[in-house]
Short mmCIF file of C-alpha atoms in Angstrom, two decimals:
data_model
loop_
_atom_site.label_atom_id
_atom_site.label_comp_id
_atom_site.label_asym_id
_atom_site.label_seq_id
_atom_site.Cartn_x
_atom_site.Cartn_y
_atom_site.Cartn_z
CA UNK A 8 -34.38 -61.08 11.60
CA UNK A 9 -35.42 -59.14 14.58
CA UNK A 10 -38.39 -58.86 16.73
CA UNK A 11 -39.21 -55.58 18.58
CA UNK A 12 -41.40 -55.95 21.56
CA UNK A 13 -42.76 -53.30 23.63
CA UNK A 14 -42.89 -53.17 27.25
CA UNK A 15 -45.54 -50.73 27.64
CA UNK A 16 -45.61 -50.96 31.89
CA UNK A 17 -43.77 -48.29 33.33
CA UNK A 18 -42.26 -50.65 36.09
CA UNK A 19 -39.37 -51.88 33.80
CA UNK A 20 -38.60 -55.22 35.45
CA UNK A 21 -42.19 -56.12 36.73
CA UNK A 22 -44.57 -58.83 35.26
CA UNK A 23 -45.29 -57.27 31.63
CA UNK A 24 -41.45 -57.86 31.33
CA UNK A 25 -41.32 -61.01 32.78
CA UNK A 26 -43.68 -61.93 30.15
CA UNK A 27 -41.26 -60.46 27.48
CA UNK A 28 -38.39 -61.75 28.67
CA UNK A 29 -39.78 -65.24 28.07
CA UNK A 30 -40.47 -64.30 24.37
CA UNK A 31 -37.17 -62.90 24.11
CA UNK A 32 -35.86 -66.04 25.39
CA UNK A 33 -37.30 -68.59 23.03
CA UNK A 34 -36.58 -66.19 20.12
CA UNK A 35 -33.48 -66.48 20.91
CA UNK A 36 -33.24 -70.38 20.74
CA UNK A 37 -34.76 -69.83 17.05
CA UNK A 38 -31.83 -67.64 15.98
CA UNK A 39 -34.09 -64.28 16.22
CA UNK A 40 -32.51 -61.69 17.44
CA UNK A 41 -34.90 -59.33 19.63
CA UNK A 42 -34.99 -55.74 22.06
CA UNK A 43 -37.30 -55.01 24.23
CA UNK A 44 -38.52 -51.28 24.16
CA UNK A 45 -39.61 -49.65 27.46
CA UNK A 46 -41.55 -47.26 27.54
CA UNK A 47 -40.48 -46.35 31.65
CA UNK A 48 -42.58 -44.09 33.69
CA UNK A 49 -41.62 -40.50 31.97
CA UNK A 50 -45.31 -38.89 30.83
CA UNK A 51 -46.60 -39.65 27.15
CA UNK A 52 -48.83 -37.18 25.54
CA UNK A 53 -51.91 -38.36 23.36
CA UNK A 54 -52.45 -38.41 19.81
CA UNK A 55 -54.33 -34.84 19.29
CA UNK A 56 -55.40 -35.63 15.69
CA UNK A 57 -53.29 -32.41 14.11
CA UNK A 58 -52.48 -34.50 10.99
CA UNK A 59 -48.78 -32.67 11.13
CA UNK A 60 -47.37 -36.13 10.97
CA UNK A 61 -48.41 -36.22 7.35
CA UNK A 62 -46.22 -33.49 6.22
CA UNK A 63 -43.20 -34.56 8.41
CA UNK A 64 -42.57 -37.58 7.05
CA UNK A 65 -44.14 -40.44 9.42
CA UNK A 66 -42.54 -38.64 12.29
CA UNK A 67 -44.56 -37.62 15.07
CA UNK A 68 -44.99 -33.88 15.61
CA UNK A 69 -44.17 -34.11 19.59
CA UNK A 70 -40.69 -34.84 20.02
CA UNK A 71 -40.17 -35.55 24.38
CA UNK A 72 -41.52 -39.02 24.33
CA UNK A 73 -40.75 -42.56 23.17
CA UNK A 74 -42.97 -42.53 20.47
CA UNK A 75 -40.38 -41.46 17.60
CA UNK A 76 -37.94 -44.02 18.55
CA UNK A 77 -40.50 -46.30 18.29
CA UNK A 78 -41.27 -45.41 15.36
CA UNK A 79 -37.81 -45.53 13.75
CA UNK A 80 -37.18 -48.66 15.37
CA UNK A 81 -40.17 -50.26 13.94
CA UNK A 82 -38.99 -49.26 10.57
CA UNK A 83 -35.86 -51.84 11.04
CA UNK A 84 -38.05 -54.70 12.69
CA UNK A 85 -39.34 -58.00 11.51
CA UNK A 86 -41.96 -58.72 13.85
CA UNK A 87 -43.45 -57.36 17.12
CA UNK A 88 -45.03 -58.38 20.09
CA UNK A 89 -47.06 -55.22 22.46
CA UNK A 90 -47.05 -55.95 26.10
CA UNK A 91 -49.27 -54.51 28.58
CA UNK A 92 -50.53 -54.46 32.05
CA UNK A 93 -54.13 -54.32 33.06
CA UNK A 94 -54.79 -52.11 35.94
CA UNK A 95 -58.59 -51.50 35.25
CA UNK A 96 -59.72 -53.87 32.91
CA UNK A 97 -58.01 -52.65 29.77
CA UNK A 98 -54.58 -51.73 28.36
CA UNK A 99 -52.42 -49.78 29.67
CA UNK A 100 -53.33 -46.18 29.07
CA UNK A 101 -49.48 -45.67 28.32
CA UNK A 102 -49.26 -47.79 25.66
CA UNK A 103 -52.60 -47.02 23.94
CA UNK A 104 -51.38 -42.84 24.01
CA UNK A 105 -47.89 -44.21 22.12
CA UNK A 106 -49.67 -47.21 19.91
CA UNK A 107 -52.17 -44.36 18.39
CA UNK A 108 -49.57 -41.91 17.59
CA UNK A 109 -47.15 -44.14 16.06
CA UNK A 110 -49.66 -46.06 13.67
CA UNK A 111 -51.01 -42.75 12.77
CA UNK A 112 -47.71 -40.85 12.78
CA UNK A 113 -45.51 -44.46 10.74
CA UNK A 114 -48.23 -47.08 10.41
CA UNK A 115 -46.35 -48.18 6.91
CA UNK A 116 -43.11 -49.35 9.29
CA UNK A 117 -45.37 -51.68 10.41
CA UNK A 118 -47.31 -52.51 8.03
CA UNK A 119 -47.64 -56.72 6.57
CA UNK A 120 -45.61 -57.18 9.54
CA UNK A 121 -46.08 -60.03 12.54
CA UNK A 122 -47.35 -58.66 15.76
CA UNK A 123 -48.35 -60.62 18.59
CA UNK A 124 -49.89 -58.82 22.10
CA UNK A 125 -49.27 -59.78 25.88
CA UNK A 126 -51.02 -58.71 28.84
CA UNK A 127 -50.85 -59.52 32.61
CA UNK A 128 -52.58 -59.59 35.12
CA UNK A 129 -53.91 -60.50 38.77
CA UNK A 130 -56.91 -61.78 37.62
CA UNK A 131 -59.26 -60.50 35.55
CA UNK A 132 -59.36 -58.01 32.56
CA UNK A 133 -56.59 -59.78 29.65
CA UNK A 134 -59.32 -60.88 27.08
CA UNK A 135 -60.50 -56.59 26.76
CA UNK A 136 -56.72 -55.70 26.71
CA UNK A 137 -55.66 -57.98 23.99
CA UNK A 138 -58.59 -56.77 21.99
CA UNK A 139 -57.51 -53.56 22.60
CA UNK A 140 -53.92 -54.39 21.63
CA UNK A 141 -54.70 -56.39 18.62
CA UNK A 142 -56.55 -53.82 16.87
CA UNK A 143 -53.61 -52.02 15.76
CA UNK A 144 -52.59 -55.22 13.76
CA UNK A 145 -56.05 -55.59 12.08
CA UNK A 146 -55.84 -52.40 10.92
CA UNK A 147 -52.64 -52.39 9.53
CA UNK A 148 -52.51 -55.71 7.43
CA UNK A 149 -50.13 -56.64 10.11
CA UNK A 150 -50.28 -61.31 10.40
CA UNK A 151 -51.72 -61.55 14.42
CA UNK A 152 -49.62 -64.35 15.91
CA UNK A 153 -50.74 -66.41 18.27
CA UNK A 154 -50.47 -68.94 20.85
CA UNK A 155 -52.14 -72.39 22.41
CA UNK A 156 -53.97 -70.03 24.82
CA UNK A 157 -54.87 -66.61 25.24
CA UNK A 158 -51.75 -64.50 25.26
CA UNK A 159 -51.61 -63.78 29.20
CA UNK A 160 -49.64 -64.19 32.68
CA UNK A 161 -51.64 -63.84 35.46
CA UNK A 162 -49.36 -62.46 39.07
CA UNK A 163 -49.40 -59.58 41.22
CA UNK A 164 -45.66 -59.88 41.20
CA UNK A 165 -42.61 -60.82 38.77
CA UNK A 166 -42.52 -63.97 41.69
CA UNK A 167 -45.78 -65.17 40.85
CA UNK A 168 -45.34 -64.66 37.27
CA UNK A 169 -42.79 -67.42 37.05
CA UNK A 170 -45.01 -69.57 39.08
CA UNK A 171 -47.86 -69.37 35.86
CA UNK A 172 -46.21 -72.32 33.85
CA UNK A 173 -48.94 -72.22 31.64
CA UNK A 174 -48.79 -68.65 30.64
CA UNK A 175 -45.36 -69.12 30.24
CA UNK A 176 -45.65 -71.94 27.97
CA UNK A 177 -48.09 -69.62 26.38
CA UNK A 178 -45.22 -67.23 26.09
CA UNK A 179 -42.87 -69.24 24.69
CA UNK A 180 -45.26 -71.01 22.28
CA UNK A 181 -45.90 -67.62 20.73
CA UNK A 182 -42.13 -66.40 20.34
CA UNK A 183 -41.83 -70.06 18.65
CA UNK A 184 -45.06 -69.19 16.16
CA UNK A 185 -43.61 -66.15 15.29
CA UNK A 186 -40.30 -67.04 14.67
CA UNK A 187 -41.97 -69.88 12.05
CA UNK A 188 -43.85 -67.10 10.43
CA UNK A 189 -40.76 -64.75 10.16
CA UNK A 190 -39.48 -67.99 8.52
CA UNK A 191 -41.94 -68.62 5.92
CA UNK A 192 -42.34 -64.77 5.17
CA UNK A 193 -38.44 -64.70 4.40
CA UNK A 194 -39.04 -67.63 2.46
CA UNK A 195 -41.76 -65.88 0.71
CA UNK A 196 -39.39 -63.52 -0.65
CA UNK A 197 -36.71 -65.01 -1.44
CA UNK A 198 -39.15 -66.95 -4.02
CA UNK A 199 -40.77 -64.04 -5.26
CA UNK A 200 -43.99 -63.69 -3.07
CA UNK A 201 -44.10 -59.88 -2.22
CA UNK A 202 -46.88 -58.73 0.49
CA UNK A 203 -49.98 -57.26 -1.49
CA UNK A 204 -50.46 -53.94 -2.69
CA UNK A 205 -54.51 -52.82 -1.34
CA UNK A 206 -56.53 -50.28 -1.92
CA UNK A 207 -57.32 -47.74 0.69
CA UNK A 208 -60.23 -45.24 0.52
CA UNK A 209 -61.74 -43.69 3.08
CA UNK A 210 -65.71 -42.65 3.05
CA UNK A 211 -68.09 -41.57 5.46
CA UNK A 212 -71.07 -43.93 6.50
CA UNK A 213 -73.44 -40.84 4.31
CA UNK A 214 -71.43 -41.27 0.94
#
């Protein structure tokens, strides 16, 4: 089993990592294996709503960015966890831009899948970015795991990060929860319990 998780700050060792890291960590312990995707600092274009995904196979129709790999990646995962910084009282903008065009673009590799966000933070602004984050998971059947707290660190730096013991418990306590639910879906399986097939239509509030 395998957990992907997303770093979606473009400062690749800062305190969205330090977050992941801690995840990674505890995974480990459980006999999870785990990479951590980051998305860096090179520019990601938004999702323009073209719909040329839909005739390409679940593969997004720009090609210079991260999303594809994501996307392909996701395909071989087990689980997830989406990390994100708050710089102005939301997600990352970053991560939103890749997050839209890979659920449209190859929502079914994710799909009945565990995802779990993390956000950090000085201070203030974590409880709108992990609504933002978790939204992709509602939408997608996807089982949110969670935590004994909100999923945050709060620090200005990697330094102060590690002094949050609490949000690092929080951090571990989810990569334990998801590693259990990994568990029990694998058990699920292996005794015949196969993730439900749903309908899906689409209307418009007037019809």
């Amino acid at each position: 089993m395998k957990v992907l998780l997303l770093n979606g700050s473009p400062n690749e060792a800062g305190c969205t990592f330090t977050a992941l890291k801690e995840i990674a960590q505890t995974l480990a312990e459980f006999h999870i294996d785990s990479e951590i995707l980051q998305l860096g600092k090179q520019p990601i274009r938004d999702c323009i709503g073209c719909g040329a995904c839909g005739s390409r196979n679940g593969v997004c129709v720009f090609e210079d960015d991260p999303v594809n790999e994501l996307i392909g990646k996701a395909a071989e995962a087990d689980g997830f966890v989406f990390g994100s910084p708050v710089y102005y009282a939301h997600a990352n903008g970053r991560v939103l831009s890749v997050l839209d065009r890979a659920f449209y673009a190859g929502g079914s590799a994710f799909t009945h899948k565990p995802g779990a966000a993390v956000v950090s933070a000085r201070r203030a602004g974590t409880t709108a970015a992990l609504d933002d984050l978790n939204k992709y998971f509602m939408i997608n059947q996807m089982p949110v795991v969670s935590s004994t707290y909100w999923n945050m660190v709060h620090g200005n730096t990697p330094e102060e990060v590690a002094q949050d013991l609490e949000g690092l418990q929080t951090m571990r306590n989810i990569a334990s929860n998801m590693a259990w639910l990994l568990k029990c879906i694998e058990a699920g399986k292996e005794n015949g319990i196969e993730a439900p097939v749903n309908s899906k239509v689409a209307t418009n509030f007037i019809r």
